[in-house]
Amino acid sequence: MFWSKIFLPTLKDSPQDAEVISHQLMLRAGMIRKVTSGIYTWLPLGLRVLKKIENIVREEMDASGAQEVLMPMVQPRELWEETKRWEKMGPELLRFQDRHDRDFCLGPTHEEVITDLVRNNVKSYKELPLNLYQIQTKFRDEIRPRYGVMRGREFLMKDSYSFNIDKDSLNESYLLMKETYKKIIERLGLEYKIVKADSGAIGGDASEEFHVLAENGEDTIAVSDSSEFAINTELLLGEGEDINSLQGKPSPDGTGTIEIRKGIEIGHIFQLGEIYADAMNANVLDHEGKSQTIFMGCYGIGISRLVAAAIEQNNDDKGIIWPEIIAPFEVNIIAIGFGKDKMIAQAAIDIYDKLSSMGYEVILDDRNDGFGTKMKDAELIGIPINIIIGKQYTEKNEIELRHRDGQSSIGMIDDIETIFEYFKKENN
Ligand SMILES: Nc1ncnc2c1ncn2[C@@H]1O[C@H](COP(=O)(O)OP(=O)(O)O)[C@@H](O)[C@H]1O
Ligand SMILES: [Mg+2]
């Protein structure tokens, strides 16, 4: 991809209404643009990151044995009446009518639709356990959409639902999803905590949240300073108590003392038990031929929110510092004087072709701007490796490799493949 062609409108200054760093940087780096409150368009650069995260989630879900489906975004009122959530959900559920005056809503989550699918198509315990997932746009009419895609009204989620014959099997599916979520977040290279949580509107028994630790996190979590223990402070505090009263107290698990951290909830797993299946009559025949209510679990991970969370953890005053695995491009070639100097242009294109044919995702800055502008934009969009080619090349046959983290080295252009791979390894 060439900079002169890609639709990448970067901004020098932070837009006024962007409060947190990820929101500012996503706007400045030309990743997203606001359409209306809590609703965004993803531009090419942002979409590349979103898709990379989506694919990592998909790979790990597939590896866990879960199967991908795609449910509709529009859901009929009747299904929501069965679970009584048509009333319970309140104004977050966006309702509307079709031309026949029938009531519908935009799916904020899919327990009703998936339970309907399974009750109609699964008859025996032999077909369980079953774990179905989708990666899909959700709509929740959030009272306070904010921080860009971090708390949007329309957002991309991976949601999955397990169907089990009993509590033990549900527990196994739950633990498998917990491991899968750990793998996903570890692959993304993010620092996180698994936090005991409130089940909220979804209901059910056990529930844990995955939080990416970040100063701008909306949630306050209490973590032990010497064990894995972490709990959402919502669960520890009574009415009117404030958070300071927790600080330095002994950790509820008996190990260490409490520290208060800020977190961004990026995933949430629940053991729903029988509540949905009971309400919707989702039964199977057990091994004795008796009808048995299905046990369910549900598991969500916020894909668009993960993009913002990754930026909250990986930035400096110049811009984003992408973890290699989700960087929109792996290499940025900064060609200084591309339009004026044929030798530089040709050398830059050669490097571009070589690295592309090695399988790297490369972007070439062929614009007519000077080094300063190009470097500023490069640092803003945060590509891991920059290759700078300019006067030094025409004079001494040298190019510079500069990592977004600050390391740099000079190399001769003739052996770019070897130099590049060596530099990449050194900086990993
Ligand atoms: N408004 C939102 N904007 C972006 N992502 C969201 C939003 N609401 C939820 N998510 C993501 O979807 C995941 C699953 O949502 P869920 O736990 O059902 O929502 P909530 O915690 O708001 O009740 C969350 O962990 C989060 O990553
Ligand atoms: Mg949640």
Short mmCIF file of C-alpha atoms and ligand atoms in Angstrom, two decimals:
data_model
loop_
_atom_site.label_atom_id
_atom_site.label_comp_id
_atom_site.label_asym_id
_atom_site.label_seq_id
_atom_site.Cartn_x
_atom_site.Cartn_y
_atom_site.Cartn_z
CA MET A 1 0.00 0.00 0.00
CA PHE A 2 1.23 3.50 -0.89
CA TRP A 3 0.49 6.46 1.39
CA SER A 4 -0.55 8.56 -1.61
CA LYS A 5 -3.34 6.06 -2.32
CA ILE A 6 -4.56 4.87 1.08
CA PHE A 7 -7.48 6.72 2.66
CA LEU A 8 -5.66 7.75 5.82
CA PRO A 9 -6.72 11.20 7.02
CA THR A 10 -4.40 11.90 9.96
CA LEU A 11 -4.97 14.90 12.23
CA LYS A 12 -2.34 17.12 13.86
CA ASP A 13 -4.42 18.03 16.90
CA SER A 14 -6.71 16.13 19.19
CA PRO A 15 -10.41 16.76 18.56
CA GLN A 16 -12.04 18.62 21.45
CA ASP A 17 -14.53 15.95 22.46
CA ALA A 18 -12.02 13.10 22.77
CA GLU A 19 -11.26 12.64 26.48
CA VAL A 20 -9.13 9.52 26.64
CA ILE A 21 -5.89 8.83 24.84
CA SER A 22 -7.16 5.89 22.76
CA HIS A 23 -10.07 7.93 21.43
CA GLN A 24 -7.77 10.85 20.59
CA LEU A 25 -5.24 8.62 18.86
CA MET A 26 -7.82 6.63 16.91
CA LEU A 27 -9.19 9.87 15.50
CA ARG A 28 -5.77 11.42 14.88
CA ALA A 29 -4.39 8.25 13.26
CA GLY A 30 -7.33 8.15 10.85
CA MET A 31 -8.69 4.86 12.21
CA ILE A 32 -12.28 5.90 12.94
CA ARG A 33 -14.68 8.77 12.37
CA LYS A 34 -17.81 9.56 14.33
CA VAL A 35 -21.15 9.35 12.53
CA THR A 36 -23.30 10.22 15.54
CA SER A 37 -23.16 9.64 19.29
CA GLY A 38 -21.62 6.20 19.99
CA ILE A 39 -21.65 5.22 16.31
CA TYR A 40 -18.50 5.15 14.20
CA THR A 41 -17.18 4.37 10.74
CA TRP A 42 -14.00 2.31 10.62
CA LEU A 43 -11.49 3.61 8.09
CA PRO A 44 -8.95 1.35 6.32
CA LEU A 45 -6.23 1.62 8.97
CA GLY A 46 -8.59 1.00 11.87
CA LEU A 47 -10.37 -1.81 10.07
CA ARG A 48 -7.06 -3.63 9.53
CA VAL A 49 -6.51 -3.70 13.30
CA LEU A 50 -10.12 -4.66 14.03
CA LYS A 51 -9.88 -7.57 11.55
CA LYS A 52 -6.61 -8.78 13.05
CA ILE A 53 -8.13 -8.93 16.51
CA GLU A 54 -11.25 -10.56 15.07
CA ASN A 55 -9.11 -13.24 13.42
CA ILE A 56 -7.15 -14.00 16.58
CA VAL A 57 -10.43 -14.39 18.45
CA ARG A 58 -11.78 -16.61 15.67
CA GLU A 59 -8.66 -18.81 15.60
CA GLU A 60 -8.75 -19.39 19.34
CA MET A 61 -12.51 -20.01 19.39
CA ASP A 62 -12.18 -22.55 16.56
CA ALA A 63 -9.24 -24.19 18.37
CA SER A 64 -11.45 -24.58 21.46
CA GLY A 65 -13.95 -26.58 19.40
CA ALA A 66 -16.60 -23.86 19.29
CA GLN A 67 -18.44 -23.43 15.97
CA GLU A 68 -19.16 -20.16 14.22
CA VAL A 69 -22.68 -19.10 13.28
CA LEU A 70 -24.16 -15.75 12.34
CA MET A 71 -27.43 -14.69 13.91
CA PRO A 72 -29.61 -11.76 12.83
CA MET A 73 -29.22 -8.34 14.33
CA VAL A 74 -32.99 -7.80 14.19
CA GLN A 75 -34.92 -9.89 16.71
CA PRO A 76 -38.69 -10.31 17.23
CA ARG A 77 -40.37 -9.19 20.45
CA GLU A 78 -41.95 -12.63 21.01
CA LEU A 79 -38.61 -14.25 21.89
CA TRP A 80 -37.83 -11.50 24.38
CA GLU A 81 -41.26 -11.89 25.98
CA GLU A 82 -40.45 -15.52 26.75
CA THR A 83 -37.58 -14.51 29.01
CA LYS A 84 -39.42 -11.39 30.24
CA ARG A 85 -36.51 -9.28 29.07
CA TRP A 86 -38.68 -7.20 26.70
CA GLU A 87 -39.73 -5.34 29.90
CA LYS A 88 -36.64 -5.91 32.02
CA MET A 89 -34.08 -4.53 29.58
CA GLY A 90 -35.30 -0.94 29.74
CA PRO A 91 -34.33 1.78 27.26
CA GLU A 92 -30.98 0.20 26.38
CA LEU A 93 -32.93 -2.15 24.12
CA LEU A 94 -33.65 -0.29 20.89
CA ARG A 95 -37.17 -1.22 19.83
CA PHE A 96 -38.96 -0.47 16.60
CA GLN A 97 -41.82 -1.68 14.43
CA ASP A 98 -41.93 -3.08 10.94
CA ARG A 99 -44.52 -2.12 8.29
CA HIS A 100 -47.02 -4.55 9.84
CA ASP A 101 -46.69 -2.87 13.25
CA ARG A 102 -44.87 -5.87 14.67
CA ASP A 103 -42.35 -5.18 17.42
CA PHE A 104 -38.66 -5.85 16.99
CA CYS A 105 -35.40 -4.91 18.67
CA LEU A 106 -31.78 -4.59 17.62
CA GLY A 107 -29.80 -7.38 19.31
CA PRO A 108 -27.79 -6.18 22.31
CA THR A 109 -26.98 -9.86 23.02
CA HIS A 110 -28.31 -13.16 21.67
CA GLU A 111 -29.40 -15.55 24.45
CA GLU A 112 -33.00 -15.63 23.18
CA VAL A 113 -32.18 -16.28 19.53
CA ILE A 114 -29.59 -18.96 20.24
CA THR A 115 -31.75 -20.75 22.83
CA ASP A 116 -34.58 -20.80 20.29
CA LEU A 117 -32.21 -22.30 17.71
CA VAL A 118 -31.00 -25.01 20.05
CA ARG A 119 -34.40 -25.99 21.49
CA ASN A 120 -35.69 -26.53 17.96
CA ASN A 121 -32.73 -28.50 16.69
CA VAL A 122 -31.05 -30.35 19.53
CA LYS A 123 -32.97 -33.28 20.99
CA SER A 124 -30.56 -35.51 22.88
CA TYR A 125 -27.78 -35.26 25.45
CA LYS A 126 -25.66 -37.02 22.81
CA GLU A 127 -25.52 -33.77 20.83
CA LEU A 128 -24.09 -31.91 23.83
CA PRO A 129 -21.91 -30.20 24.83
CA LEU A 130 -22.29 -27.64 22.07
CA ASN A 131 -20.62 -24.24 21.90
CA LEU A 132 -21.76 -21.80 19.20
CA TYR A 133 -20.27 -18.38 18.62
CA GLN A 134 -20.63 -15.40 16.34
CA ILE A 135 -18.72 -12.23 15.62
CA GLN A 136 -21.28 -9.56 15.03
CA THR A 137 -22.38 -5.98 15.46
CA LYS A 138 -24.37 -5.35 18.63
CA PHE A 139 -26.55 -2.39 19.43
CA ARG A 140 -27.12 -1.07 22.94
CA ASP A 141 -28.66 2.34 23.42
CA GLU A 142 -26.11 3.22 26.11
CA ILE A 143 -27.14 6.11 28.35
CA ARG A 144 -23.62 7.52 28.18
CA PRO A 145 -21.72 6.48 25.11
CA ARG A 146 -18.16 7.75 25.51
CA TYR A 147 -14.48 7.28 24.90
CA GLY A 148 -15.03 6.52 21.21
CA VAL A 149 -15.39 2.82 20.46
CA MET A 150 -14.65 1.94 24.08
CA ARG A 151 -18.29 2.48 25.03
CA GLY A 152 -20.17 2.77 21.80
CA ARG A 153 -23.83 2.19 21.05
CA GLU A 154 -22.95 0.06 18.03
CA PHE A 155 -19.96 -2.22 18.57
CA LEU A 156 -18.43 -5.50 17.47
CA MET A 157 -18.61 -8.42 19.86
CA LYS A 158 -17.74 -12.08 19.81
CA ASP A 159 -20.46 -13.79 21.77
CA SER A 160 -20.69 -17.51 22.39
CA TYR A 161 -23.08 -19.80 24.16
CA SER A 162 -22.46 -23.25 25.54
CA PHE A 163 -25.16 -25.87 25.98
CA ASN A 164 -24.51 -28.60 28.52
CA ILE A 165 -26.35 -31.54 30.01
CA ASP A 166 -25.44 -30.75 33.62
CA LYS A 167 -23.58 -28.42 35.97
CA ASP A 168 -20.29 -30.32 35.71
CA SER A 169 -20.29 -30.17 31.94
CA LEU A 170 -21.16 -26.46 32.09
CA ASN A 171 -18.24 -25.94 34.42
CA GLU A 172 -15.93 -27.67 31.94
CA SER A 173 -17.16 -25.48 29.06
CA TYR A 174 -16.77 -22.40 31.25
CA LEU A 175 -13.19 -23.28 32.18
CA LEU A 176 -12.36 -23.98 28.54
CA MET A 177 -13.67 -20.53 27.57
CA LYS A 178 -11.69 -18.99 30.42
CA GLU A 179 -8.51 -20.61 29.06
CA THR A 180 -9.42 -19.52 25.53
CA TYR A 181 -9.85 -15.91 26.64
CA LYS A 182 -6.49 -16.04 28.41
CA LYS A 183 -4.85 -17.25 25.21
CA ILE A 184 -6.48 -14.49 23.18
CA ILE A 185 -5.38 -11.70 25.52
CA GLU A 186 -1.90 -13.16 25.89
CA ARG A 187 -1.51 -13.32 22.11
CA LEU A 188 -2.49 -9.67 21.96
CA GLY A 189 0.28 -9.00 24.47
CA LEU A 190 -1.96 -7.12 26.92
CA GLU A 191 -1.60 -6.91 30.69
CA TYR A 192 -4.83 -8.10 32.26
CA LYS A 193 -6.63 -9.43 35.32
CA ILE A 194 -9.44 -11.93 35.70
CA VAL A 195 -11.95 -10.33 38.00
CA LYS A 196 -14.86 -11.74 40.02
CA ALA A 197 -17.91 -9.91 38.78
CA ASP A 198 -21.56 -9.10 39.13
CA SER A 199 -23.80 -11.01 36.72
CA GLY A 200 -25.92 -7.91 36.04
CA ALA A 201 -28.82 -7.99 33.60
CA ILE A 202 -27.71 -11.27 32.04
CA GLY A 203 -28.23 -13.13 35.33
CA GLY A 204 -26.96 -16.52 36.41
CA ASP A 205 -24.44 -17.98 38.87
CA ALA A 206 -20.69 -17.61 38.43
CA SER A 207 -19.28 -14.78 36.38
CA GLU A 208 -15.84 -13.37 35.76
CA GLU A 209 -14.62 -10.38 33.77
CA PHE A 210 -11.38 -9.93 31.89
CA HIS A 211 -9.92 -6.49 32.47
CA VAL A 212 -7.11 -4.86 30.56
CA LEU A 213 -5.34 -2.69 33.11
CA ALA A 214 -5.28 0.98 32.12
CA GLU A 215 -5.48 4.33 33.91
CA ASN A 216 -8.47 5.33 31.80
CA GLY A 217 -10.43 2.20 32.63
CA GLU A 218 -14.07 2.78 33.59
CA ASP A 219 -14.02 0.04 36.23
CA THR A 220 -12.33 0.08 39.58
CA ILE A 221 -10.96 -3.26 40.66
CA ALA A 222 -9.45 -4.47 43.89
CA VAL A 223 -6.45 -6.73 43.33
CA SER A 224 -4.31 -8.54 45.88
CA ASP A 225 -0.68 -7.40 45.85
CA SER A 226 0.51 -10.98 46.32
CA SER A 227 -1.97 -13.35 44.69
CA GLU A 228 -4.08 -13.66 41.54
CA PHE A 229 -7.15 -12.45 43.43
CA ALA A 230 -9.09 -9.63 41.82
CA ILE A 231 -12.65 -8.44 42.32
CA ASN A 232 -14.79 -5.67 40.86
CA THR A 233 -15.17 -3.13 43.69
CA GLU A 234 -18.91 -2.99 42.84
CA LEU A 235 -19.12 -6.29 44.71
CA LEU A 236 -17.19 -5.16 47.80
CA LEU A 237 -18.74 -1.79 48.47
CA GLY A 238 -21.96 -1.08 50.26
CA GLU A 239 -24.20 1.92 49.56
CA GLY A 240 -22.26 5.17 50.10
CA GLU A 241 -18.96 3.51 51.06
CA ASP A 242 -16.05 4.88 48.98
CA ILE A 243 -13.38 3.21 47.57
CA ASN A 244 -10.65 4.58 49.85
CA SER A 245 -11.91 2.39 52.68
CA LEU A 246 -10.63 -0.67 50.76
CA GLN A 247 -7.21 0.57 50.27
CA GLY A 248 -4.46 -1.44 52.19
CA LYS A 249 -7.11 -3.79 53.71
CA PRO A 250 -6.32 -7.53 53.82
CA SER A 251 -7.31 -9.23 50.57
CA PRO A 252 -10.57 -11.25 50.90
CA ASP A 253 -8.74 -14.39 49.69
CA GLY A 254 -6.48 -14.20 52.73
CA THR A 255 -3.29 -13.49 50.78
CA GLY A 256 -1.72 -10.04 50.74
CA THR A 257 -3.38 -6.63 50.87
CA ILE A 258 -5.72 -4.87 48.48
CA GLU A 259 -4.49 -2.50 45.79
CA ILE A 260 -6.91 -0.43 43.72
CA ARG A 261 -6.44 -0.50 39.93
CA LYS A 262 -8.38 0.78 36.95
CA GLY A 263 -9.48 -1.68 34.30
CA ILE A 264 -11.25 -1.83 30.95
CA GLU A 265 -13.66 -4.76 30.83
CA ILE A 266 -12.90 -6.48 27.54
CA GLY A 267 -14.44 -9.87 28.21
CA HIS A 268 -17.11 -11.39 30.40
CA ILE A 269 -17.96 -15.04 30.98
CA PHE A 270 -21.07 -16.33 32.75
CA GLN A 271 -22.46 -19.61 33.98
CA LEU A 272 -26.11 -19.00 33.23
CA GLY A 273 -27.28 -22.36 34.52
CA GLU A 274 -30.87 -23.25 33.69
CA ILE A 275 -32.51 -19.80 33.75
CA TYR A 276 -32.82 -19.18 30.01
CA ALA A 277 -33.48 -22.79 29.10
CA ASP A 278 -36.17 -22.95 31.80
CA ALA A 279 -37.89 -19.81 30.58
CA MET A 280 -37.80 -20.96 26.97
CA ASN A 281 -38.39 -24.69 27.44
CA ALA A 282 -35.10 -25.81 26.00
CA ASN A 283 -34.87 -29.47 26.93
CA VAL A 284 -33.09 -32.60 25.75
CA LEU A 285 -33.52 -36.26 26.57
CA ASP A 286 -30.92 -37.48 29.05
CA HIS A 287 -29.31 -40.93 29.01
CA GLU A 288 -32.36 -42.42 30.72
CA GLY A 289 -34.70 -40.92 28.12
CA LYS A 290 -36.01 -38.31 30.56
CA SER A 291 -36.54 -34.69 29.56
CA GLN A 292 -33.87 -32.48 31.10
CA THR A 293 -33.44 -28.69 31.07
CA ILE A 294 -30.26 -27.61 29.32
CA PHE A 295 -27.53 -25.81 31.26
CA MET A 296 -26.09 -22.76 29.53
CA GLY A 297 -23.06 -20.54 29.65
CA CYS A 298 -22.44 -17.32 27.75
CA TYR A 299 -19.16 -15.69 26.90
CA GLY A 300 -18.55 -12.26 25.38
CA ILE A 301 -15.48 -10.44 24.22
CA GLY A 302 -15.54 -6.86 22.92
CA ILE A 303 -13.59 -6.81 19.68
CA SER A 304 -13.93 -3.10 18.91
CA ARG A 305 -13.29 -2.26 22.57
CA LEU A 306 -10.10 -4.34 22.44
CA VAL A 307 -8.71 -2.02 19.76
CA ALA A 308 -9.10 0.94 22.13
CA ALA A 309 -7.81 -1.05 25.11
CA ALA A 310 -4.69 -2.10 23.20
CA ILE A 311 -3.97 1.58 22.45
CA GLU A 312 -4.52 2.60 26.09
CA GLN A 313 -1.73 0.19 27.02
CA ASN A 314 0.58 0.97 24.11
CA ASN A 315 1.22 4.63 23.40
CA ASP A 316 3.52 7.54 24.12
CA ASP A 317 3.33 11.31 23.57
CA LYS A 318 3.96 10.81 19.84
CA GLY A 319 1.28 8.27 19.12
CA ILE A 320 0.39 4.59 19.07
CA ILE A 321 2.97 1.82 19.59
CA TRP A 322 1.30 -1.25 18.10
CA PRO A 323 2.09 -4.72 19.38
CA GLU A 324 3.40 -6.38 16.21
CA ILE A 325 0.60 -8.96 16.08
CA ILE A 326 -2.16 -6.37 15.60
CA ALA A 327 -0.24 -3.58 13.87
CA PRO A 328 -2.12 -2.38 10.75
CA PHE A 329 1.16 -2.73 8.83
CA GLU A 330 4.42 -4.31 9.96
CA VAL A 331 6.77 -2.02 8.03
CA ASN A 332 6.63 1.60 6.94
CA ILE A 333 9.08 2.75 4.29
CA ILE A 334 9.77 6.46 4.56
CA ALA A 335 11.15 7.58 1.21
CA ILE A 336 12.44 11.15 1.43
CA GLY A 337 12.31 12.87 -1.94
CA PHE A 338 10.32 10.08 -3.58
CA GLY A 339 8.86 12.40 -6.22
CA LYS A 340 12.15 14.14 -7.03
CA ASP A 341 14.87 11.53 -6.90
CA LYS A 342 14.40 8.53 -9.22
CA MET A 343 17.13 6.53 -7.48
CA ILE A 344 15.43 6.88 -4.10
CA ALA A 345 12.02 6.07 -5.54
CA GLN A 346 13.36 2.96 -7.26
CA ALA A 347 15.21 1.76 -4.16
CA ALA A 348 12.13 2.32 -1.99
CA ILE A 349 9.95 0.36 -4.41
CA ASP A 350 12.53 -2.45 -4.49
CA ILE A 351 12.49 -2.73 -0.70
CA TYR A 352 8.70 -2.58 -0.77
CA ASP A 353 8.54 -5.43 -3.30
CA LYS A 354 11.10 -7.57 -1.52
CA LEU A 355 9.52 -7.30 1.93
CA SER A 356 6.02 -7.74 0.49
CA SER A 357 7.09 -10.92 -1.30
CA MET A 358 8.51 -12.17 2.00
CA GLY A 359 4.97 -11.89 3.35
CA TYR A 360 5.29 -8.65 5.33
CA GLU A 361 2.55 -6.05 5.29
CA VAL A 362 4.27 -2.93 4.04
CA ILE A 363 3.23 0.68 3.56
CA LEU A 364 5.41 3.04 1.53
CA ASP A 365 5.35 6.75 2.26
CA ASP A 366 5.66 8.13 -1.27
CA ARG A 367 4.12 11.51 -0.45
CA ASN A 368 5.87 14.76 -1.32
CA ASP A 369 6.24 15.80 2.33
CA GLY A 370 9.54 16.23 4.11
CA PHE A 371 11.13 13.93 6.67
CA GLY A 372 9.57 15.75 9.66
CA THR A 373 5.97 15.32 8.52
CA LYS A 374 6.51 11.73 7.44
CA MET A 375 8.19 10.76 10.70
CA LYS A 376 5.47 12.46 12.78
CA ASP A 377 2.75 10.55 10.93
CA ALA A 378 4.75 7.32 11.20
CA GLU A 379 5.01 7.75 14.96
CA LEU A 380 1.34 8.66 15.21
CA ILE A 381 0.06 5.55 13.42
CA GLY A 382 2.61 3.42 15.28
CA ILE A 383 3.93 0.93 12.70
CA PRO A 384 6.56 -1.24 14.48
CA ILE A 385 9.42 -0.87 11.99
CA ASN A 386 10.25 2.17 9.88
CA ILE A 387 12.79 2.04 7.08
CA ILE A 388 14.15 5.47 6.19
CA ILE A 389 15.63 5.98 2.77
CA GLY A 390 16.96 9.36 1.62
CA LYS A 391 20.21 11.23 0.97
CA GLN A 392 22.24 8.72 2.97
CA TYR A 393 21.27 6.17 0.40
CA THR A 394 22.33 8.14 -2.66
CA GLU A 395 25.57 9.21 -0.95
CA LYS A 396 26.62 6.15 1.02
CA ASN A 397 24.24 3.37 0.00
CA GLU A 398 22.90 3.36 3.56
CA ILE A 399 19.39 3.09 4.95
CA GLU A 400 18.13 3.48 8.50
CA LEU A 401 15.89 1.02 10.33
CA ARG A 402 14.05 2.60 13.21
CA HIS A 403 11.81 0.74 15.61
CA ARG A 404 8.77 2.55 16.97
CA ASP A 405 10.12 1.74 20.44
CA GLY A 406 13.23 3.84 19.77
CA GLN A 407 15.96 1.40 18.70
CA SER A 408 17.61 2.21 15.40
CA SER A 409 20.40 0.92 13.22
CA ILE A 410 22.07 1.74 9.91
CA GLY A 411 22.41 -0.87 7.20
CA MET A 412 23.47 -1.30 3.61
CA ILE A 413 20.61 -1.63 1.20
CA ASP A 414 21.96 -4.54 -0.85
CA ASP A 415 21.15 -7.10 1.76
CA ILE A 416 17.79 -5.71 2.94
CA GLU A 417 16.17 -9.11 3.56
CA THR A 418 18.85 -10.22 6.04
CA ILE A 419 19.20 -6.83 7.69
CA PHE A 420 15.46 -6.55 8.15
CA GLU A 421 14.98 -9.96 9.71
CA TYR A 422 17.97 -9.43 11.99
CA PHE A 423 16.64 -6.04 13.12
CA LYS A 424 13.19 -7.50 13.69
CA LYS A 425 14.59 -10.28 15.87
CA GLU A 426 16.82 -7.91 17.85
CA ASN A 427 13.83 -5.74 18.67
CA ASN A 428 11.44 -8.45 19.71
N1 LIG B 1 -21.08 -0.25 24.81
C1 LIG B 1 -20.07 -1.05 24.50
N2 LIG B 1 -19.11 -0.65 23.64
C2 LIG B 1 -18.09 -1.47 23.31
N3 LIG B 1 -17.94 -2.71 23.81
C3 LIG B 1 -18.87 -3.16 24.68
C4 LIG B 1 -19.97 -2.36 25.07
N4 LIG B 1 -20.72 -3.07 25.95
C5 LIG B 1 -20.11 -4.25 26.10
N5 LIG B 1 -19.00 -4.34 25.35
C6 LIG B 1 -18.07 -5.46 25.24
O1 LIG B 1 -18.78 -6.67 25.18
C7 LIG B 1 -18.38 -7.53 26.26
C8 LIG B 1 -19.55 -8.33 26.76
O2 LIG B 1 -20.57 -7.45 27.17
P1 LIG B 1 -21.43 -7.65 28.50
O3 LIG B 1 -20.63 -8.19 29.60
O4 LIG B 1 -22.67 -8.32 28.10
O5 LIG B 1 -21.73 -6.10 28.74
P2 LIG B 1 -21.88 -5.26 30.10
O6 LIG B 1 -20.63 -5.50 30.89
O7 LIG B 1 -22.00 -3.86 29.60
O8 LIG B 1 -23.10 -5.79 30.75
C9 LIG B 1 -17.82 -6.59 27.31
O9 LIG B 1 -16.89 -7.26 28.11
C10 LIG B 1 -17.18 -5.53 26.44
O10 LIG B 1 -15.88 -5.94 26.02
MG MG B 2 -19.98 -7.34 31.30
#
